Amino acid sequence: MTATHEPLSKERRAELRERYLKVDTANVADVLDELGHPDYGLASSFWPIHESQNKMAGWAYTIRGQMTPYSGTGDPEKMKAVSGLQDGEISVWSGGGASGVCFFGELIALGMQHRGCVGSLIDGGIRDIEWIGKMNFPVFTQYRSPVQSIGRWGSTPGRCRCTCRGPPPSVSGSAPVT
């Protein structure tokens, strides 16, 4: 028998999001450990681009990409990927190990926020940090770069399976402390 769940109403989603915003992430990590999920956290190398915007909660809207040279101008695939964002979602960008390019700046952040996106987690880079900070749009990222991704990094449509850097794997057994 498979369990089915009724979709949550917009009001219920908002209520749950507000409740999670009040919970400290260390408590969430402790509960995940107790439930047997020690590897469900994020790597400590993610950092908020503005200390005043160091918390976010919402449903993950995943976007995956990789370093893929392409010709032309603009970024139609990225625009298509973010077009499905809805209220209360966090865009989660899996970069495929990319480095040296930003995945988006203030224009895409503004478009995501307009669609109801409440923040972004980027396993890669970002630019326009000052402008995004003024938008009150929380972003956690791996690095910053002024280099745009157009022609260098391509994305897939949204709501795809992806991974982001996590904590070091759990170690079993014991080792001497030196």
Short mmCIF file of C-alpha atoms in Angstrom, two decimals:
data_model
loop_
_atom_site.label_atom_id
_atom_site.label_comp_id
_atom_site.label_asym_id
_atom_site.label_seq_id
_atom_site.Cartn_x
_atom_site.Cartn_y
_atom_site.Cartn_z
CA MET A 1 0.00 0.00 0.00
CA THR A 2 1.37 3.40 -0.98
CA ALA A 3 0.71 6.41 1.19
CA THR A 4 -0.74 9.40 -0.58
CA HIS A 5 -0.72 12.93 0.65
CA GLU A 6 -3.09 15.73 -0.16
CA PRO A 7 -1.30 18.77 -1.58
CA LEU A 8 -0.82 21.49 1.01
CA SER A 9 -2.84 24.65 0.59
CA LYS A 10 -1.02 27.90 -0.05
CA GLU A 11 -1.95 29.03 3.49
CA ARG A 12 -0.61 25.81 5.09
CA ARG A 13 2.64 26.07 3.13
CA ALA A 14 3.08 29.67 4.31
CA GLU A 15 2.36 28.65 7.91
CA LEU A 16 4.92 25.83 7.83
CA ARG A 17 7.51 28.10 6.23
CA GLU A 18 7.06 30.69 9.00
CA ARG A 19 7.44 27.98 11.65
CA TYR A 20 10.70 26.73 10.10
CA LEU A 21 12.10 30.26 9.98
CA LYS A 22 11.92 30.26 13.80
CA VAL A 23 13.95 27.04 14.18
CA ASP A 24 17.72 27.15 14.57
CA THR A 25 19.57 25.12 11.92
CA ALA A 26 21.68 23.39 14.59
CA ASN A 27 18.47 21.95 16.04
CA VAL A 28 17.43 20.70 12.60
CA ALA A 29 20.85 19.06 12.14
CA ASP A 30 20.59 17.36 15.55
CA VAL A 31 17.14 15.98 14.75
CA LEU A 32 18.34 14.70 11.37
CA ASP A 33 21.23 12.92 13.15
CA GLU A 34 18.79 11.36 15.62
CA LEU A 35 16.59 10.18 12.75
CA GLY A 36 19.59 8.46 11.13
CA HIS A 37 20.29 11.04 8.43
CA PRO A 38 23.78 12.35 9.31
CA ASP A 39 24.60 13.33 5.71
CA TYR A 40 21.53 15.52 5.02
CA GLY A 41 23.18 18.84 5.83
CA LEU A 42 25.03 21.28 3.62
CA ALA A 43 28.74 21.84 3.39
CA SER A 44 30.09 24.55 5.67
CA SER A 45 31.51 26.31 2.60
CA PHE A 46 28.05 27.78 1.80
CA TRP A 47 27.84 31.34 3.12
CA PRO A 48 25.14 34.03 3.15
CA ILE A 49 25.99 36.96 0.89
CA HIS A 50 24.63 39.32 3.58
CA GLU A 51 24.83 38.51 7.30
CA SER A 52 21.50 40.26 7.89
CA GLN A 53 19.87 37.75 5.50
CA ASN A 54 21.28 34.56 6.97
CA LYS A 55 18.12 32.47 7.24
CA MET A 56 15.67 31.07 4.75
CA ALA A 57 13.03 28.37 4.65
CA GLY A 58 10.85 27.05 1.87
CA TRP A 59 10.33 24.30 -0.63
CA ALA A 60 13.24 23.43 -2.93
CA TYR A 61 12.88 24.28 -6.61
CA THR A 62 15.91 22.61 -8.16
CA ILE A 63 17.95 23.76 -11.16
CA ARG A 64 20.94 21.82 -12.44
CA GLY A 65 23.63 22.94 -14.84
CA GLN A 66 27.13 22.33 -16.05
CA MET A 67 29.93 24.03 -17.90
CA THR A 68 28.71 23.83 -21.51
CA PRO A 69 29.98 26.26 -24.12
CA TYR A 70 27.21 27.54 -26.39
CA SER A 71 26.84 30.35 -28.91
CA GLY A 72 24.38 33.20 -28.94
CA THR A 73 23.36 35.85 -26.50
CA GLY A 74 21.08 35.70 -23.54
CA ASP A 75 20.25 32.71 -21.42
CA PRO A 76 16.93 31.26 -22.62
CA GLU A 77 17.35 27.89 -20.87
CA LYS A 78 18.00 29.57 -17.52
CA MET A 79 14.97 31.82 -18.01
CA LYS A 80 12.87 28.75 -18.79
CA ALA A 81 14.24 26.98 -15.71
CA VAL A 82 13.27 29.79 -13.31
CA SER A 83 9.86 30.40 -14.91
CA GLY A 84 8.28 27.60 -12.87
CA LEU A 85 9.11 29.09 -9.45
CA GLN A 86 6.16 29.57 -7.11
CA ASP A 87 5.39 31.29 -3.81
CA GLY A 88 7.48 30.12 -0.87
CA GLU A 89 10.07 28.23 -2.91
CA ILE A 90 13.84 28.45 -2.68
CA SER A 91 15.77 28.06 -5.92
CA VAL A 92 18.48 25.43 -5.40
CA TRP A 93 21.21 25.60 -8.05
CA SER A 94 23.45 22.57 -8.56
CA GLY A 95 26.45 23.69 -10.56
CA GLY A 96 28.00 20.41 -11.64
CA GLY A 97 31.35 21.41 -10.18
CA ALA A 98 31.49 24.69 -12.10
CA SER A 99 33.86 27.38 -10.90
CA GLY A 100 34.74 30.88 -11.97
CA VAL A 101 31.32 31.91 -13.32
CA CYS A 102 28.21 33.26 -11.64
CA PHE A 103 24.92 31.48 -12.16
CA PHE A 104 22.91 34.68 -11.83
CA GLY A 105 22.91 38.30 -10.70
CA GLU A 106 20.36 40.88 -9.67
CA LEU A 107 18.16 40.67 -12.80
CA ILE A 108 17.42 36.95 -12.44
CA ALA A 109 17.12 37.37 -8.65
CA LEU A 110 14.53 40.11 -9.21
CA GLY A 111 12.58 37.87 -11.59
CA MET A 112 12.67 34.96 -9.15
CA GLN A 113 11.54 37.18 -6.28
CA HIS A 114 8.69 38.53 -8.44
CA ARG A 115 7.52 34.91 -8.95
CA GLY A 116 7.41 34.35 -5.17
CA CYS A 117 10.87 32.81 -4.66
CA VAL A 118 12.05 33.47 -1.08
CA GLY A 119 15.79 32.83 -1.50
CA SER A 120 18.48 30.86 -3.29
CA LEU A 121 21.04 28.21 -2.45
CA ILE A 122 23.82 28.13 -5.04
CA ASP A 123 26.38 25.36 -5.32
CA GLY A 124 28.39 27.73 -7.47
CA GLY A 125 28.80 31.48 -7.90
CA ILE A 126 26.84 34.72 -7.83
CA ARG A 127 27.43 38.36 -8.68
CA ASP A 128 25.71 41.72 -8.02
CA ILE A 129 25.84 41.01 -4.29
CA GLU A 130 25.21 44.61 -3.23
CA TRP A 131 22.08 44.91 -5.37
CA ILE A 132 20.69 41.55 -4.31
CA GLY A 133 21.24 42.50 -0.67
CA LYS A 134 19.16 45.64 -1.15
CA MET A 135 16.33 43.45 -2.47
CA ASN A 136 16.13 41.59 0.87
CA PHE A 137 16.57 38.31 -1.03
CA PRO A 138 18.59 35.76 1.00
CA VAL A 139 21.26 33.88 -0.94
CA PHE A 140 23.73 31.26 0.25
CA THR A 141 26.53 30.51 -2.21
CA GLN A 142 29.97 28.95 -2.61
CA TYR A 143 31.74 31.94 -4.20
CA ARG A 144 31.28 35.21 -6.04
CA SER A 145 32.43 36.04 -9.54
CA PRO A 146 31.79 38.97 -11.88
CA VAL A 147 32.01 36.59 -14.87
CA GLN A 148 28.58 35.84 -16.33
CA SER A 149 27.64 32.30 -17.28
CA ILE A 150 26.19 33.18 -20.71
CA GLY A 151 27.97 31.03 -23.28
CA ARG A 152 29.80 29.09 -20.56
CA TRP A 153 27.32 27.35 -18.23
CA GLY A 154 24.03 25.83 -19.31
CA SER A 155 21.07 24.85 -17.15
CA THR A 156 18.38 22.22 -17.43
CA PRO A 157 14.66 22.80 -16.88
CA GLY A 158 13.60 23.30 -13.26
CA ARG A 159 12.39 20.64 -10.82
CA CYS A 160 15.11 18.15 -11.67
CA ARG A 161 17.08 15.75 -9.49
CA CYS A 162 20.26 17.41 -8.28
CA THR A 163 22.86 17.37 -5.52
CA CYS A 164 24.72 20.06 -3.62
CA ARG A 165 27.86 19.78 -1.56
CA GLY A 166 27.16 18.25 1.82
CA PRO A 167 28.97 17.60 5.07
CA PRO A 168 31.92 15.25 5.24
CA PRO A 169 30.81 11.61 5.21
CA SER A 170 30.19 9.98 8.56
CA VAL A 171 33.13 8.03 9.91
CA SER A 172 32.60 4.69 11.63
CA GLY A 173 35.04 3.19 14.08
CA SER A 174 37.58 5.07 16.08
CA ALA A 175 40.83 6.79 15.34
CA PRO A 176 43.56 8.11 17.61
CA VAL A 177 43.52 11.84 18.30
CA THR A 178 46.86 13.48 17.76
#
